[in-house]
mmCIF file of C-alpha atoms in Angstrom:
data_model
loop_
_atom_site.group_PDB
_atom_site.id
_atom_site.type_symbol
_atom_site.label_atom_id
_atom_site.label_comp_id
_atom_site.label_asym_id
_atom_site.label_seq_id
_atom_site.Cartn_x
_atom_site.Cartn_y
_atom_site.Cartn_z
ATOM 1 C CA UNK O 89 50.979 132.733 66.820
ATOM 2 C CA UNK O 90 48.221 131.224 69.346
ATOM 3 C CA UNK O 91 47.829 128.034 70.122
ATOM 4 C CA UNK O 92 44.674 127.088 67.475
ATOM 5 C CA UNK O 93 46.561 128.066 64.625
ATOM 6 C CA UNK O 94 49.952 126.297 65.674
ATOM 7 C CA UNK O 95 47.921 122.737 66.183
ATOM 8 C CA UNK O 96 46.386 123.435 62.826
ATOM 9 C CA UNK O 97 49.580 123.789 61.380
ATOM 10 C CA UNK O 98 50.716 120.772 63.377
ATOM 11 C CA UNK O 99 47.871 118.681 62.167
ATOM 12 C CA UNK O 100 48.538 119.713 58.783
ATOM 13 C CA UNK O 101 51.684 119.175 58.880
ATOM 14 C CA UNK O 102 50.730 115.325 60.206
ATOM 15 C CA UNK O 103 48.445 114.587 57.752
ATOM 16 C CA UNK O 104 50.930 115.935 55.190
ATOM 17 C CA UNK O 105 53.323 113.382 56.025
ATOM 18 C CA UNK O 106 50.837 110.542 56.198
ATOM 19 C CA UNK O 107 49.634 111.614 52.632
ATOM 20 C CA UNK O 108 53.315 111.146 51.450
ATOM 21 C CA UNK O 109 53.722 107.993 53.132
ATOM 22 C CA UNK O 110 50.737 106.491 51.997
ATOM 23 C CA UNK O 111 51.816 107.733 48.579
ATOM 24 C CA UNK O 112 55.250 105.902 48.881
ATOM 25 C CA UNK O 113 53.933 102.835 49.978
ATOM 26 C CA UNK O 114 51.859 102.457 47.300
ATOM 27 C CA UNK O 115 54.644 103.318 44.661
ATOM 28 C CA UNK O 116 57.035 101.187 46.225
ATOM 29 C CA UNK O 117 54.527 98.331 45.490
ATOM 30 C CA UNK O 118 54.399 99.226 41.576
ATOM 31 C CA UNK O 119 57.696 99.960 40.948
ATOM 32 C CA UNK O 120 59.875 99.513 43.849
ATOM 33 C CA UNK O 121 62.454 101.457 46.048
ATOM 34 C CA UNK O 122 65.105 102.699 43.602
ATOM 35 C CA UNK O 123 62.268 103.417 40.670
ATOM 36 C CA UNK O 124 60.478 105.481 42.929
ATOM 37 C CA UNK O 125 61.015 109.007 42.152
ATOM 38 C CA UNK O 126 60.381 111.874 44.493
ATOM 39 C CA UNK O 127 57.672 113.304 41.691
ATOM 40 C CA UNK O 128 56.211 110.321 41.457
ATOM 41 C CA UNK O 129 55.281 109.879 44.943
ATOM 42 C CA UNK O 130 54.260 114.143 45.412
ATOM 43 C CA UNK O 131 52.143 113.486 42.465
ATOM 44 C CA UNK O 132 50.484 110.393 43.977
ATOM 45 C CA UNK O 133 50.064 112.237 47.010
ATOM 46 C CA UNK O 134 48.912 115.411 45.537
ATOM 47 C CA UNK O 135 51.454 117.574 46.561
ATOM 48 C CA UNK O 136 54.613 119.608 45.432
ATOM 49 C CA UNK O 137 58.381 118.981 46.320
ATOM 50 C CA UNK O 138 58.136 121.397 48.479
ATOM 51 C CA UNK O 139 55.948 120.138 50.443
ATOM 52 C CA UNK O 140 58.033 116.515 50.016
ATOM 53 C CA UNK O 141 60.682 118.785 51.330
ATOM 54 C CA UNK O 142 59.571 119.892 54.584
ATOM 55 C CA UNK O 143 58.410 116.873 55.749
ATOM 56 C CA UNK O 144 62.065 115.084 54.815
ATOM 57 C CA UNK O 145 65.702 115.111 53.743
ATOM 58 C CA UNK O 146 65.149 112.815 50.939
ATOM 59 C CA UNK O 147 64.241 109.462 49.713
ATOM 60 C CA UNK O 148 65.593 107.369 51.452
ATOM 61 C CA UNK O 149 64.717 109.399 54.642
ATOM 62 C CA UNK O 150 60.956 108.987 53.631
ATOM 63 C CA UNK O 151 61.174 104.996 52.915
ATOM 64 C CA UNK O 152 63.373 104.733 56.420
ATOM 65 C CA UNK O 153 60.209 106.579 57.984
ATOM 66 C CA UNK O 154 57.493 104.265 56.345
ATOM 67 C CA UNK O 155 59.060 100.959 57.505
ATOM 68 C CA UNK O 156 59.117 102.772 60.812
ATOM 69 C CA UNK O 157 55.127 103.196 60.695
ATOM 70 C CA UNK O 158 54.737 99.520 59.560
ATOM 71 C CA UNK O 159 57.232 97.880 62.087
ATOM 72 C CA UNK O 160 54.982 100.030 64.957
ATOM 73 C CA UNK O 161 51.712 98.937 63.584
ATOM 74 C CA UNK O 162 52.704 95.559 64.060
ATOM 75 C CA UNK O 163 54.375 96.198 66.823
ATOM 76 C CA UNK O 164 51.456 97.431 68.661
ATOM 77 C CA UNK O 165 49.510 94.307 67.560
ATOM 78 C CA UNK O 166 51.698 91.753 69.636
ATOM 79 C CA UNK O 167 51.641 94.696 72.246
ATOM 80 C CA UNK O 168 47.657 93.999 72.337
ATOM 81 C CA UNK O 169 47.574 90.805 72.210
ATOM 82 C CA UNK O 170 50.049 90.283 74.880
ATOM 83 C CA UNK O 171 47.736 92.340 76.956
ATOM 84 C CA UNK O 172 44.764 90.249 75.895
ATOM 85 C CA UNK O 173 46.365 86.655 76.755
ATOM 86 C CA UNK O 174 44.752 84.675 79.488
ATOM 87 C CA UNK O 175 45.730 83.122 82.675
ATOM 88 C CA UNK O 176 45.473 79.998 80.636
ATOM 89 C CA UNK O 177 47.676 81.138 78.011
ATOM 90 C CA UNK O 178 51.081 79.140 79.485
ATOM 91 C CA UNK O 179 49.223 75.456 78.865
ATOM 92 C CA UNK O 180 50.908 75.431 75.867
ATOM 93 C CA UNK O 181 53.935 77.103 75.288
ATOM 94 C CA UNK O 182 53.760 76.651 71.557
ATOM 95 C CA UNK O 183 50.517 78.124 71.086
ATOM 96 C CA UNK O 184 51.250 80.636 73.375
ATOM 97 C CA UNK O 185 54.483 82.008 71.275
ATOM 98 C CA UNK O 186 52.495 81.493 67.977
ATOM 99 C CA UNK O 187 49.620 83.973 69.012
ATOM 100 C CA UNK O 188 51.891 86.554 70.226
ATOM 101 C CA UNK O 189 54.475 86.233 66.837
ATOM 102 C CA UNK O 190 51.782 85.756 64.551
ATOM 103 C CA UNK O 191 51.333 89.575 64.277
ATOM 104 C CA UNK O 192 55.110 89.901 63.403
ATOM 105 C CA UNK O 193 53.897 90.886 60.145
ATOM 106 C CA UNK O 194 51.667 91.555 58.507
ATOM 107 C CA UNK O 195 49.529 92.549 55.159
ATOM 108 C CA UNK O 196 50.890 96.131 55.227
ATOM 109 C CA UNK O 197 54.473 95.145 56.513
ATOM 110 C CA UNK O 198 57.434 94.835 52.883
ATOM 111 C CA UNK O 199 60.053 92.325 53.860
ATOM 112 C CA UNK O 200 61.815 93.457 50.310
ATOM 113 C CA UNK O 201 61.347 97.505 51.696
ATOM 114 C CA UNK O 202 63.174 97.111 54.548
ATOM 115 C CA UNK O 203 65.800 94.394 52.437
ATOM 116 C CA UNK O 204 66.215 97.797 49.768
ATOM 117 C CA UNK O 205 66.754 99.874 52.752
ATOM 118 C CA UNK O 206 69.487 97.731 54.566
ATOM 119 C CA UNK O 207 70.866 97.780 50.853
ATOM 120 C CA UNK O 208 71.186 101.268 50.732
ATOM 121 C CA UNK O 209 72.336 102.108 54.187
ATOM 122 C CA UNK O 210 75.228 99.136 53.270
ATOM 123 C CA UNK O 211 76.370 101.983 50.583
ATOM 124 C CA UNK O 212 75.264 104.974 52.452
ATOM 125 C CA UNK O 213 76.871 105.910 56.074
ATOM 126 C CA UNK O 214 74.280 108.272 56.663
ATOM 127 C CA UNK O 215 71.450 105.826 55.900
ATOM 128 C CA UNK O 216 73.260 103.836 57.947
ATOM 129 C CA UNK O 217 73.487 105.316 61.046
ATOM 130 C CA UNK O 218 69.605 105.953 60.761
ATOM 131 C CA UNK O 219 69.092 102.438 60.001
ATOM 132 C CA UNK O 220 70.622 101.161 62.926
ATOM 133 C CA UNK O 221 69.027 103.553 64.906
ATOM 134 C CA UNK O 222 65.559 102.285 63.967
ATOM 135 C CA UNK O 223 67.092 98.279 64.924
ATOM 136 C CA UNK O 224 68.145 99.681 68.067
ATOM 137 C CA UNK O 225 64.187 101.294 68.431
ATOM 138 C CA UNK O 226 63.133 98.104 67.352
ATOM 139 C CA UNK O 227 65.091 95.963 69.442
ATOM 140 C CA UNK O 228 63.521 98.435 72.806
ATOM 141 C CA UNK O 229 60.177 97.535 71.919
ATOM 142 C CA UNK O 230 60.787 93.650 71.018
ATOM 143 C CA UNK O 231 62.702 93.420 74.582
ATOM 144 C CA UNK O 232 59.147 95.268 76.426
ATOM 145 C CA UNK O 233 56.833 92.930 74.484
ATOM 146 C CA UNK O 234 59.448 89.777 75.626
ATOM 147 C CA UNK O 235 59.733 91.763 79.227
ATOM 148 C CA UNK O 236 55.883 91.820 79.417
ATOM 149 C CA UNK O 237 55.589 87.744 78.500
ATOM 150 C CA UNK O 238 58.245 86.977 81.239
ATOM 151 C CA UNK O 239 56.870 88.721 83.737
ATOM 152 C CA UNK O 240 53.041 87.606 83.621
ATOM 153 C CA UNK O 241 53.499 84.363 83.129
ATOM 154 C CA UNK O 242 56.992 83.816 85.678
ATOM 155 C CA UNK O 243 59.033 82.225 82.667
ATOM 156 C CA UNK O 244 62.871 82.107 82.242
ATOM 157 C CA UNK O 245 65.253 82.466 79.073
ATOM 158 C CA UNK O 246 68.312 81.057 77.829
ATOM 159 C CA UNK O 247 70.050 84.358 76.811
ATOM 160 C CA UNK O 248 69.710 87.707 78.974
ATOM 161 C CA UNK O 249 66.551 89.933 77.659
ATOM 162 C CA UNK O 250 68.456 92.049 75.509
ATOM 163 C CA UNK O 251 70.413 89.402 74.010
ATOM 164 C CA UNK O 252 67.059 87.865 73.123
ATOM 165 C CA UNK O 253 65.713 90.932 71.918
ATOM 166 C CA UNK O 254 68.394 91.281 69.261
ATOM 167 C CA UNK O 255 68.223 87.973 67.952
ATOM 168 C CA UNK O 256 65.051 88.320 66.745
ATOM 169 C CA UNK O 257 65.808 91.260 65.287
ATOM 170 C CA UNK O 258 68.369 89.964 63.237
ATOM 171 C CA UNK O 259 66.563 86.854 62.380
ATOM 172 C CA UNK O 260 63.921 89.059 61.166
ATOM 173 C CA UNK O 261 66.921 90.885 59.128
ATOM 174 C CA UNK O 262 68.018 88.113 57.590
ATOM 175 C CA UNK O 263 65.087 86.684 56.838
ATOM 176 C CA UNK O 264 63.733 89.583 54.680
ATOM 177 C CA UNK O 265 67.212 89.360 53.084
ATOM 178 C CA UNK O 266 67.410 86.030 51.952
ATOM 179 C CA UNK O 267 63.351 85.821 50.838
ATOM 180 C CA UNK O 268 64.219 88.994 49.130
ATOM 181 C CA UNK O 269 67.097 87.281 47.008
ATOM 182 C CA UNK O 270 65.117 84.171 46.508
ATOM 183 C CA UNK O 271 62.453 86.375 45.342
ATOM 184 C CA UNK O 272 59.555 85.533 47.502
ATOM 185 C CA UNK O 273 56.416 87.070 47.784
ATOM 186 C CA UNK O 274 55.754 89.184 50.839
ATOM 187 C CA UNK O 275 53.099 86.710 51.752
ATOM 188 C CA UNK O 276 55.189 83.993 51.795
ATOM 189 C CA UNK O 277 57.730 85.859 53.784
ATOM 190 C CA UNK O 278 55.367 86.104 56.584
ATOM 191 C CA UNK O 279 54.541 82.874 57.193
ATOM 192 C CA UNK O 280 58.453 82.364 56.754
ATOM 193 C CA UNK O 281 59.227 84.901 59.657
ATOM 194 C CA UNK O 282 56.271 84.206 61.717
ATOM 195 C CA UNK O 283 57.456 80.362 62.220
ATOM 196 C CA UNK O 284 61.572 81.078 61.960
ATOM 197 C CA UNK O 285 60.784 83.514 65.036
ATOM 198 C CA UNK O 286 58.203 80.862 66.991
ATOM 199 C CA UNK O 287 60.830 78.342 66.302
ATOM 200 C CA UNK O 288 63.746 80.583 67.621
ATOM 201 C CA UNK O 289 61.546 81.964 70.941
ATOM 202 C CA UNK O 290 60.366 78.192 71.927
ATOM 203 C CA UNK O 291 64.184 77.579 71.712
ATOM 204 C CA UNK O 292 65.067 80.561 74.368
ATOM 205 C CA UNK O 293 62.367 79.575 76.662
ATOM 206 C CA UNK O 294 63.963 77.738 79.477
ATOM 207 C CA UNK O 295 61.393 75.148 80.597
ATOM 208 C CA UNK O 296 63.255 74.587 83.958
#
């Protein structure tokens, strides 16, 4: 096979997956997690369940992979504007946090996805080792962002990196939990996780 027709296949096989992800995301927003068939979401995407099938296990492996996507997007948005903060960004340590967590979530990001998820995977020991898999990616990339912060602008925290890291991870958890039971809007669960994690990373900052 030469190498043209394998990255065609590749990019198919790419664009196949973001079709089906698209597709779930959407039908997870009509009907939720556990009334979102397999069918349903080949037919939204316009393909077969074979196709579903090459691209993943099942279901659940497909919803684990769309949070995935969303928690990177906004991932890489506090990654940019980290990048993009100036000298004079350390004035004021409150604003400062609040720019770089405001992009914590965002319109595309499902609190009540990832709440089904961590629901399932509570049930599921297979979905559960994945699940904490993609915490313990998350928690790596939260850590460089925090790493990144530290080191431009020479500040010290209460709790080693990693520590720090993992709390906001978990407040993030059990945030989407909670607004989840409550029954919340995802909007409102933003703005709920944007200022529970401000709150908890002006706490960590030591200002000695």
């Amino acid at each position: 096979m030469s190498d043209v027709t394998q990255r065609a296949g590749s990019r198919r096989r790419e664009q196949t997956r973001a079709r089906l992800l698209a597709a779930a995301h959407e039908i997870f927003g009509e009907v939720g997690m556990d009334a979102a068939s397999v069918e349903m979401i080949c037919e939204r995407a316009g393909f077969t369940r074979g196709a579903f099938y090459s691209n993943f296990d099942s279901k659940d492996e497909l919803f684990l992979a769309l949070i995935t996507q969303l928690a990177e997007e906004k991932l890489d948005e506090v990654a940019v504007r980290v990048r993009d903060l100036g000298p004079d960004a350390l004035a004021d340590t409150s604003a400062l946090v609040r720019q770089v967590v405001g992009a914590s979530f965002g319109e595309r990001m499902e609190p009540h996805l990832i709440s089904e998820i961590r629901a399932q995977a509570l049930r599921d020991p297979k979905l559960a080792q994945a699940y904490l898999a993609w915490q313990g990616v998350l928690r790596s990339r939260v850590e460089g962002i925090m790493q990144a912060v530290v080191d431009a602008y020479g500040l010290r925290l209460r709790l080693p990196l990693g520590d720090a890291a993992q709390l906001l991870v978990d407040v993030s958890d059990d945030t989407c939990a909670r607004a989840t039971l409550e029954g919340r809007p995802a909007t409102e669960v933003a703005g709920l996780m944007n200022d529970r994690l401000a709150r908890i990373v002006e706490i960590l900052i030591d200002p000695s």
